[in-house]
């Protein structure tokens, strides 16, 4: 809890007029984080939460003018410099995350569907880095209106400490400059290859059709709705790839064949995907790393949509949507980091959020678990 206050107290107050500063900036930020952990989704929710918890909040914060109004929360978050808030967020994450060599860091983008206004403001698209080992968002960058993930991914990598990690990215990120950026950061890459890199994709398919397969690994996964068998094959002979030197550090070609059976219908689906990597390892390791990439979809994007209702958010003023996205990810990180079991069963995020709203001591335990 003190770590959050410490890292976000350095944020510059965007309010220029002193008479507009009835409430301390760190109080506004702290109340918002606490409220979102407890289930708040909009500025009115946050105001109501603050009013209900005012006596408890006064044991932590100064609150010189009581609880801010919903308009104040909206106005302040629409004005905060998102780059400054992002820096505070990343500094905080780096103080608590445990990043080790060989750890998988997945990078992917997500659109905030209701953040735009027709003809006035584009839908906000955020690119995030996710660590499954930590169950934490490590950082995020907004995709500018006139660019795309190809530009945002290197900008995000510049903010992160990823030495020795394996960076997994979908086909949008399969770019020579991104591969070079990852190697410059002393990390390894696994990049999905599709027909946006047509010649590369054709070369890889020829390699697996005619070349010598050096290692094979097969794994099966039984889910609630399907049975999946994943066959991973790898090749390290780069003579199959024309202009392979253009891909800095390229060492391994990977093919994943997935056979899925839908339990309810018995329908079988087969999909073949290809990847390139700068790492040298076993087929087993690549099979596991590529499967782990989908943690960013299942454990972050799905949670933001279903538990945090992010796609239905109507925050559109100034930087409000972008900044609230950071608050949501702070909440995700804190809730995930707090391990709580009932018997052998881990409590879900939904249950943790309810308990935090009901029990101040439980919320304090979540907030204090940031060191």
Short mmCIF file of C-alpha atoms in Angstrom, two decimals:
data_model
loop_
_atom_site.label_atom_id
_atom_site.label_comp_id
_atom_site.label_asym_id
_atom_site.label_seq_id
_atom_site.Cartn_x
_atom_site.Cartn_y
_atom_site.Cartn_z
CA UNK A 1 0.00 0.00 0.00
CA UNK A 2 2.80 2.40 0.87
CA UNK A 3 4.52 1.33 -2.36
CA UNK A 4 1.58 2.54 -4.45
CA UNK A 5 1.49 5.87 -2.64
CA UNK A 6 5.26 6.17 -2.96
CA UNK A 7 5.40 5.45 -6.72
CA UNK A 8 2.38 7.53 -7.74
CA UNK A 9 3.04 10.53 -5.47
CA UNK A 10 5.61 11.77 -8.00
CA UNK A 11 2.93 12.26 -10.65
CA UNK A 12 2.57 15.88 -11.74
CA UNK A 13 -0.77 17.45 -10.85
CA UNK A 14 -2.38 18.56 -14.15
CA UNK A 15 -4.62 21.13 -12.46
CA UNK A 16 -3.08 24.55 -13.04
CA UNK A 17 -5.40 26.66 -10.88
CA UNK A 18 -4.91 26.39 -7.14
CA UNK A 19 -8.61 26.84 -6.37
CA UNK A 20 -9.24 23.69 -8.45
CA UNK A 21 -7.04 21.62 -6.11
CA UNK A 22 -9.45 20.99 -3.25
CA UNK A 23 -8.45 17.32 -3.26
CA UNK A 24 -4.90 15.93 -3.24
CA UNK A 25 -3.93 14.12 -6.44
CA UNK A 26 -2.65 11.03 -4.61
CA UNK A 27 -5.96 10.81 -2.71
CA UNK A 28 -7.85 10.81 -6.01
CA UNK A 29 -5.60 8.10 -7.43
CA UNK A 30 -5.68 5.92 -4.31
CA UNK A 31 -9.49 6.08 -3.95
CA UNK A 32 -9.84 5.15 -7.63
CA UNK A 33 -7.52 2.13 -7.31
CA UNK A 34 -9.30 0.91 -4.17
CA UNK A 35 -12.73 1.42 -5.73
CA UNK A 36 -11.82 -0.42 -8.94
CA UNK A 37 -10.42 -3.35 -6.95
CA UNK A 38 -13.81 -3.50 -5.19
CA UNK A 39 -15.79 -3.50 -8.44
CA UNK A 40 -16.27 0.16 -9.42
CA UNK A 41 -16.60 0.68 -13.18
CA UNK A 42 -17.28 4.39 -13.62
CA UNK A 43 -16.82 7.77 -11.93
CA UNK A 44 -20.18 7.60 -10.13
CA UNK A 45 -19.26 4.20 -8.71
CA UNK A 46 -15.98 5.62 -7.43
CA UNK A 47 -17.70 8.59 -5.77
CA UNK A 48 -20.26 6.29 -4.09
CA UNK A 49 -17.49 3.95 -2.94
CA UNK A 50 -15.57 6.87 -1.44
CA UNK A 51 -18.62 8.16 0.40
CA UNK A 52 -19.38 4.73 1.89
CA UNK A 53 -15.75 4.19 2.93
CA UNK A 54 -14.87 7.75 3.94
CA UNK A 55 -14.19 7.04 7.60
CA UNK A 56 -11.88 4.15 6.71
CA UNK A 57 -10.15 6.14 3.94
CA UNK A 58 -9.40 8.90 6.46
CA UNK A 59 -7.19 6.44 8.34
CA UNK A 60 -4.93 6.27 5.25
CA UNK A 61 -5.41 9.56 3.36
CA UNK A 62 -5.66 13.21 4.36
CA UNK A 63 -8.91 13.99 2.46
CA UNK A 64 -8.77 17.73 3.30
CA UNK A 65 -12.06 18.37 1.48
CA UNK A 66 -13.72 15.01 1.90
CA UNK A 67 -14.51 12.70 -1.02
CA UNK A 68 -14.18 14.16 -4.54
CA UNK A 69 -17.25 14.24 -6.76
CA UNK A 70 -17.60 12.04 -9.84
CA UNK A 71 -17.00 15.14 -11.97
CA UNK A 72 -13.69 15.72 -10.19
CA UNK A 73 -12.53 12.14 -10.78
CA UNK A 74 -13.48 12.46 -14.45
CA UNK A 75 -11.83 15.85 -14.90
CA UNK A 76 -8.57 14.89 -13.19
CA UNK A 77 -8.13 11.61 -15.05
CA UNK A 78 -8.95 13.32 -18.35
CA UNK A 79 -6.07 15.75 -17.68
CA UNK A 80 -3.31 13.49 -16.24
CA UNK A 81 -0.44 13.04 -18.69
CA UNK A 82 -0.77 9.36 -19.70
CA UNK A 83 2.96 9.04 -20.36
CA UNK A 84 3.70 10.15 -16.80
CA UNK A 85 1.09 7.80 -15.34
CA UNK A 86 2.50 4.98 -17.46
CA UNK A 87 6.02 5.67 -16.16
CA UNK A 88 4.80 5.56 -12.55
CA UNK A 89 2.99 2.29 -13.33
CA UNK A 90 6.04 0.64 -14.91
CA UNK A 91 8.35 1.81 -12.10
CA UNK A 92 5.90 0.31 -9.60
CA UNK A 93 5.63 -2.97 -11.52
CA UNK A 94 9.39 -3.31 -11.83
CA UNK A 95 9.69 -2.88 -8.06
CA UNK A 96 7.47 -5.92 -7.39
CA UNK A 97 7.68 -8.23 -10.43
CA UNK A 98 10.25 -11.02 -10.48
CA UNK A 99 11.66 -11.22 -14.00
CA UNK A 100 14.08 -14.08 -14.59
CA UNK A 101 15.99 -15.52 -17.54
CA UNK A 102 13.87 -17.68 -19.84
CA UNK A 103 10.59 -16.19 -18.59
CA UNK A 104 7.89 -15.78 -21.24
CA UNK A 105 6.60 -12.24 -21.83
CA UNK A 106 3.62 -12.04 -24.20
CA UNK A 107 2.82 -8.86 -26.13
CA UNK A 108 -0.57 -8.26 -27.71
CA UNK A 109 -3.05 -5.49 -28.44
CA UNK A 110 -6.64 -4.86 -27.35
CA UNK A 111 -9.21 -2.33 -28.54
CA UNK A 112 -11.36 -0.50 -25.98
CA UNK A 113 -14.52 -0.70 -28.03
CA UNK A 114 -16.57 2.17 -26.59
CA UNK A 115 -13.70 4.64 -26.11
CA UNK A 116 -14.24 6.35 -29.47
CA UNK A 117 -16.84 8.77 -30.80
CA UNK A 118 -18.09 8.49 -34.36
CA UNK A 119 -16.39 11.11 -36.52
CA UNK A 120 -14.65 12.71 -33.54
CA UNK A 121 -12.37 10.35 -31.67
CA UNK A 122 -10.84 7.02 -32.68
CA UNK A 123 -11.28 3.89 -30.58
CA UNK A 124 -8.33 3.52 -28.22
CA UNK A 125 -6.09 0.52 -28.88
CA UNK A 126 -3.61 -0.51 -26.18
CA UNK A 127 -0.64 -2.86 -26.57
CA UNK A 128 0.30 -4.64 -23.34
CA UNK A 129 3.10 -6.88 -22.10
CA UNK A 130 2.02 -9.77 -19.87
CA UNK A 131 4.05 -12.10 -17.63
CA UNK A 132 2.31 -15.41 -16.90
CA UNK A 133 4.87 -16.26 -14.23
CA UNK A 134 3.97 -13.11 -12.30
CA UNK A 135 0.32 -12.96 -13.47
CA UNK A 136 0.99 -9.28 -14.05
CA UNK A 137 0.82 -6.62 -16.73
CA UNK A 138 4.36 -5.28 -17.08
CA UNK A 139 3.48 -2.23 -19.16
CA UNK A 140 1.32 -0.85 -21.93
CA UNK A 141 1.47 1.68 -24.77
CA UNK A 142 -1.34 3.33 -26.68
CA UNK A 143 -1.37 2.72 -30.43
CA UNK A 144 -1.46 6.17 -32.03
CA UNK A 145 -4.38 6.96 -34.30
CA UNK A 146 -2.20 7.10 -37.42
CA UNK A 147 0.06 4.16 -36.68
CA UNK A 148 -0.40 0.60 -35.48
CA UNK A 149 1.07 -2.11 -33.32
CA UNK A 150 4.21 -2.29 -35.49
CA UNK A 151 5.26 1.10 -34.10
CA UNK A 152 3.80 0.65 -30.61
CA UNK A 153 5.59 -2.66 -29.84
CA UNK A 154 9.16 -1.23 -30.06
CA UNK A 155 8.03 1.74 -27.95
CA UNK A 156 6.70 -0.66 -25.31
CA UNK A 157 9.91 -2.73 -25.39
CA UNK A 158 11.91 0.44 -24.74
CA UNK A 159 10.07 0.81 -21.42
CA UNK A 160 10.63 -2.74 -20.18
CA UNK A 161 13.48 -4.67 -18.59
CA UNK A 162 13.39 -7.97 -20.52
CA UNK A 163 17.00 -9.17 -20.57
CA UNK A 164 17.09 -12.95 -20.91
CA UNK A 165 13.33 -13.26 -21.44
CA UNK A 166 11.50 -14.84 -24.35
CA UNK A 167 9.15 -12.38 -26.08
CA UNK A 168 6.14 -13.90 -27.86
CA UNK A 169 4.13 -11.83 -30.36
CA UNK A 170 1.44 -12.67 -32.89
CA UNK A 171 1.80 -12.18 -36.65
CA UNK A 172 1.32 -8.40 -36.53
CA UNK A 173 4.65 -8.18 -34.69
CA UNK A 174 6.53 -10.38 -37.16
CA UNK A 175 8.71 -7.55 -38.45
CA UNK A 176 12.47 -7.34 -38.97
CA UNK A 177 12.73 -4.15 -36.90
CA UNK A 178 10.84 -5.72 -33.99
CA UNK A 179 13.06 -8.81 -34.08
CA UNK A 180 16.11 -6.53 -34.04
CA UNK A 181 14.70 -4.47 -31.15
CA UNK A 182 14.15 -7.61 -29.06
CA UNK A 183 17.71 -8.80 -29.69
CA UNK A 184 19.04 -5.33 -28.85
CA UNK A 185 17.21 -5.68 -25.51
CA UNK A 186 19.21 -8.92 -24.95
CA UNK A 187 16.05 -11.01 -25.13
CA UNK A 188 14.86 -13.80 -27.45
CA UNK A 189 11.84 -13.71 -29.74
CA UNK A 190 9.16 -16.12 -30.91
CA UNK A 191 7.16 -14.46 -33.69
CA UNK A 192 4.09 -15.95 -35.38
CA UNK A 193 4.40 -15.99 -39.18
CA UNK A 194 1.44 -15.59 -41.51
CA UNK A 195 0.95 -14.26 -45.01
CA UNK A 196 1.77 -10.69 -44.01
CA UNK A 197 5.32 -12.09 -44.47
CA UNK A 198 4.39 -14.10 -47.55
CA UNK A 199 7.87 -15.08 -48.79
CA UNK A 200 9.06 -15.99 -45.29
CA UNK A 201 5.93 -18.06 -44.70
CA UNK A 202 6.38 -19.91 -48.01
CA UNK A 203 10.02 -20.67 -47.14
CA UNK A 204 9.04 -22.07 -43.74
CA UNK A 205 6.31 -24.26 -45.23
CA UNK A 206 8.81 -25.62 -47.79
CA UNK A 207 11.29 -26.34 -44.99
CA UNK A 208 8.77 -28.45 -43.07
CA UNK A 209 7.60 -30.16 -46.26
CA UNK A 210 11.02 -31.12 -47.60
CA UNK A 211 13.57 -30.54 -44.82
CA UNK A 212 14.84 -32.64 -41.93
CA UNK A 213 12.79 -32.36 -38.76
CA UNK A 214 15.25 -32.16 -35.87
CA UNK A 215 12.96 -32.51 -32.86
CA UNK A 216 9.31 -33.30 -32.20
CA UNK A 217 7.20 -32.80 -29.08
CA UNK A 218 3.57 -33.77 -28.53
CA UNK A 219 1.39 -32.55 -25.69
CA UNK A 220 -2.29 -33.01 -24.88
CA UNK A 221 -4.58 -30.71 -22.93
CA UNK A 222 -8.03 -31.55 -21.60
CA UNK A 223 -10.24 -28.50 -21.16
CA UNK A 224 -13.85 -28.05 -20.10
CA UNK A 225 -15.12 -27.87 -23.66
CA UNK A 226 -12.43 -29.49 -25.81
CA UNK A 227 -9.55 -31.92 -26.06
CA UNK A 228 -6.42 -30.57 -27.75
CA UNK A 229 -3.32 -32.31 -29.03
CA UNK A 230 -0.39 -30.08 -29.98
CA UNK A 231 2.45 -31.41 -32.12
CA UNK A 232 5.55 -29.19 -32.28
CA UNK A 233 8.31 -29.72 -34.86
CA UNK A 234 11.47 -27.62 -35.15
CA UNK A 235 14.20 -27.03 -37.76
CA UNK A 236 17.45 -25.10 -37.22
CA UNK A 237 18.75 -25.27 -40.83
CA UNK A 238 18.44 -21.66 -41.99
CA UNK A 239 19.39 -22.35 -45.62
CA UNK A 240 15.68 -22.79 -46.29
CA UNK A 241 15.11 -19.09 -45.55
CA UNK A 242 16.04 -16.59 -48.24
CA UNK A 243 17.61 -13.47 -46.73
CA UNK A 244 17.64 -15.11 -43.29
CA UNK A 245 20.29 -12.58 -42.20
CA UNK A 246 17.61 -9.87 -42.37
CA UNK A 247 16.05 -11.46 -39.28
CA UNK A 248 18.53 -10.64 -36.53
CA UNK A 249 19.52 -13.68 -34.48
CA UNK A 250 17.21 -16.11 -36.33
CA UNK A 251 17.96 -19.66 -35.15
CA UNK A 252 14.84 -21.84 -35.21
CA UNK A 253 11.80 -22.52 -37.40
CA UNK A 254 8.75 -23.90 -35.58
CA UNK A 255 5.58 -25.64 -36.71
CA UNK A 256 2.65 -26.29 -34.38
CA UNK A 257 -0.12 -28.62 -35.50
CA UNK A 258 -3.16 -28.44 -33.23
CA UNK A 259 -5.90 -31.07 -33.33
CA UNK A 260 -8.96 -30.11 -31.30
CA UNK A 261 -12.09 -32.12 -30.60
CA UNK A 262 -15.12 -30.18 -29.39
CA UNK A 263 -16.66 -32.35 -26.66
CA UNK A 264 -20.25 -31.27 -27.16
CA UNK A 265 -20.33 -31.98 -30.90
CA UNK A 266 -17.41 -34.33 -31.52
CA UNK A 267 -16.27 -32.01 -34.33
CA UNK A 268 -12.52 -32.15 -35.01
CA UNK A 269 -10.56 -29.05 -35.98
CA UNK A 270 -6.98 -29.00 -37.26
CA UNK A 271 -4.80 -25.91 -37.49
CA UNK A 272 -1.16 -25.54 -38.52
CA UNK A 273 0.78 -22.44 -37.44
CA UNK A 274 4.38 -21.36 -38.05
CA UNK A 275 6.85 -19.32 -36.03
CA UNK A 276 10.42 -18.06 -36.11
CA UNK A 277 12.66 -17.74 -33.06
CA UNK A 278 16.05 -16.42 -32.09
CA UNK A 279 16.25 -19.00 -29.29
CA UNK A 280 17.91 -22.40 -29.44
CA UNK A 281 16.00 -24.90 -27.34
CA UNK A 282 13.94 -28.08 -27.37
CA UNK A 283 10.69 -28.71 -29.19
CA UNK A 284 9.09 -29.19 -25.76
CA UNK A 285 10.14 -25.73 -24.60
CA UNK A 286 8.85 -24.10 -27.79
CA UNK A 287 5.57 -25.99 -27.55
CA UNK A 288 5.05 -24.77 -23.99
CA UNK A 289 6.17 -21.19 -24.71
CA UNK A 290 3.81 -20.78 -27.67
CA UNK A 291 0.89 -22.16 -25.70
CA UNK A 292 1.76 -19.81 -22.82
CA UNK A 293 1.41 -16.82 -25.16
CA UNK A 294 -2.36 -17.20 -24.99
CA UNK A 295 -2.23 -16.33 -21.28
CA UNK A 296 -2.47 -12.66 -22.29
CA UNK A 297 -5.84 -13.38 -23.94
CA UNK A 298 -7.23 -15.67 -21.24
CA UNK A 299 -5.82 -14.01 -18.12
CA UNK A 300 -5.78 -10.34 -19.12
CA UNK A 301 -7.98 -9.40 -22.07
CA UNK A 302 -10.80 -11.76 -21.10
CA UNK A 303 -10.65 -10.55 -17.48
CA UNK A 304 -10.76 -6.89 -18.57
CA UNK A 305 -13.80 -7.55 -20.76
CA UNK A 306 -15.75 -9.89 -18.47
CA UNK A 307 -14.76 -8.92 -14.91
CA UNK A 308 -13.93 -5.22 -15.46
CA UNK A 309 -16.47 -4.61 -18.26
CA UNK A 310 -13.84 -2.59 -20.14
CA UNK A 311 -15.44 -2.89 -23.58
CA UNK A 312 -18.59 -1.16 -22.32
CA UNK A 313 -16.71 1.73 -20.72
CA UNK A 314 -17.93 5.13 -21.97
CA UNK A 315 -14.99 7.20 -20.67
CA UNK A 316 -14.16 9.54 -23.54
CA UNK A 317 -13.07 12.89 -22.08
CA UNK A 318 -9.43 13.75 -22.77
CA UNK A 319 -7.08 11.02 -21.53
CA UNK A 320 -9.68 9.44 -19.22
CA UNK A 321 -10.06 6.10 -21.03
CA UNK A 322 -6.31 5.61 -21.48
CA UNK A 323 -5.57 6.51 -17.86
CA UNK A 324 -8.41 4.40 -16.47
CA UNK A 325 -6.92 1.47 -18.41
CA UNK A 326 -3.77 1.84 -16.30
CA UNK A 327 -5.86 1.86 -13.10
CA UNK A 328 -7.61 -1.35 -14.21
CA UNK A 329 -4.26 -3.03 -14.79
CA UNK A 330 -3.00 -1.93 -11.37
CA UNK A 331 -6.09 -3.60 -9.92
CA UNK A 332 -5.52 -6.77 -11.97
CA UNK A 333 -1.90 -6.95 -10.81
CA UNK A 334 -2.71 -6.44 -7.13
CA UNK A 335 -5.60 -8.92 -7.10
CA UNK A 336 -3.57 -11.56 -8.95
CA UNK A 337 -0.56 -11.08 -6.69
CA UNK A 338 -2.64 -11.68 -3.56
CA UNK A 339 -2.84 -15.45 -3.25
CA UNK A 340 -5.85 -16.66 -1.31
CA UNK A 341 -7.15 -20.22 -1.17
CA UNK A 342 -10.19 -21.77 0.43
CA UNK A 343 -9.00 -25.29 1.03
CA UNK A 344 -7.30 -26.43 -2.17
CA UNK A 345 -9.27 -24.00 -4.34
CA UNK A 346 -7.89 -20.61 -5.31
CA UNK A 347 -10.37 -17.78 -5.01
CA UNK A 348 -11.43 -16.26 -8.33
CA UNK A 349 -10.88 -12.62 -9.18
CA UNK A 350 -14.63 -12.05 -8.91
CA UNK A 351 -14.70 -13.44 -5.36
CA UNK A 352 -11.61 -11.49 -4.29
CA UNK A 353 -13.16 -8.25 -5.53
CA UNK A 354 -16.37 -8.92 -3.64
CA UNK A 355 -14.51 -9.72 -0.43
CA UNK A 356 -12.40 -6.55 -0.81
CA UNK A 357 -15.59 -4.50 -1.10
CA UNK A 358 -17.12 -6.13 1.95
CA UNK A 359 -14.08 -6.28 4.21
CA UNK A 360 -11.63 -3.40 4.66
CA UNK A 361 -8.99 -5.68 6.18
CA UNK A 362 -9.14 -7.91 3.10
CA UNK A 363 -8.70 -4.87 0.84
CA UNK A 364 -5.74 -3.73 2.93
CA UNK A 365 -4.18 -7.17 2.49
CA UNK A 366 -4.49 -6.83 -1.29
CA UNK A 367 -3.16 -3.28 -1.33
CA UNK A 368 -0.31 -4.10 1.06
CA UNK A 369 0.82 -7.10 -1.01
CA UNK A 370 2.72 -4.87 -3.44
CA UNK A 371 6.26 -5.42 -2.21
#
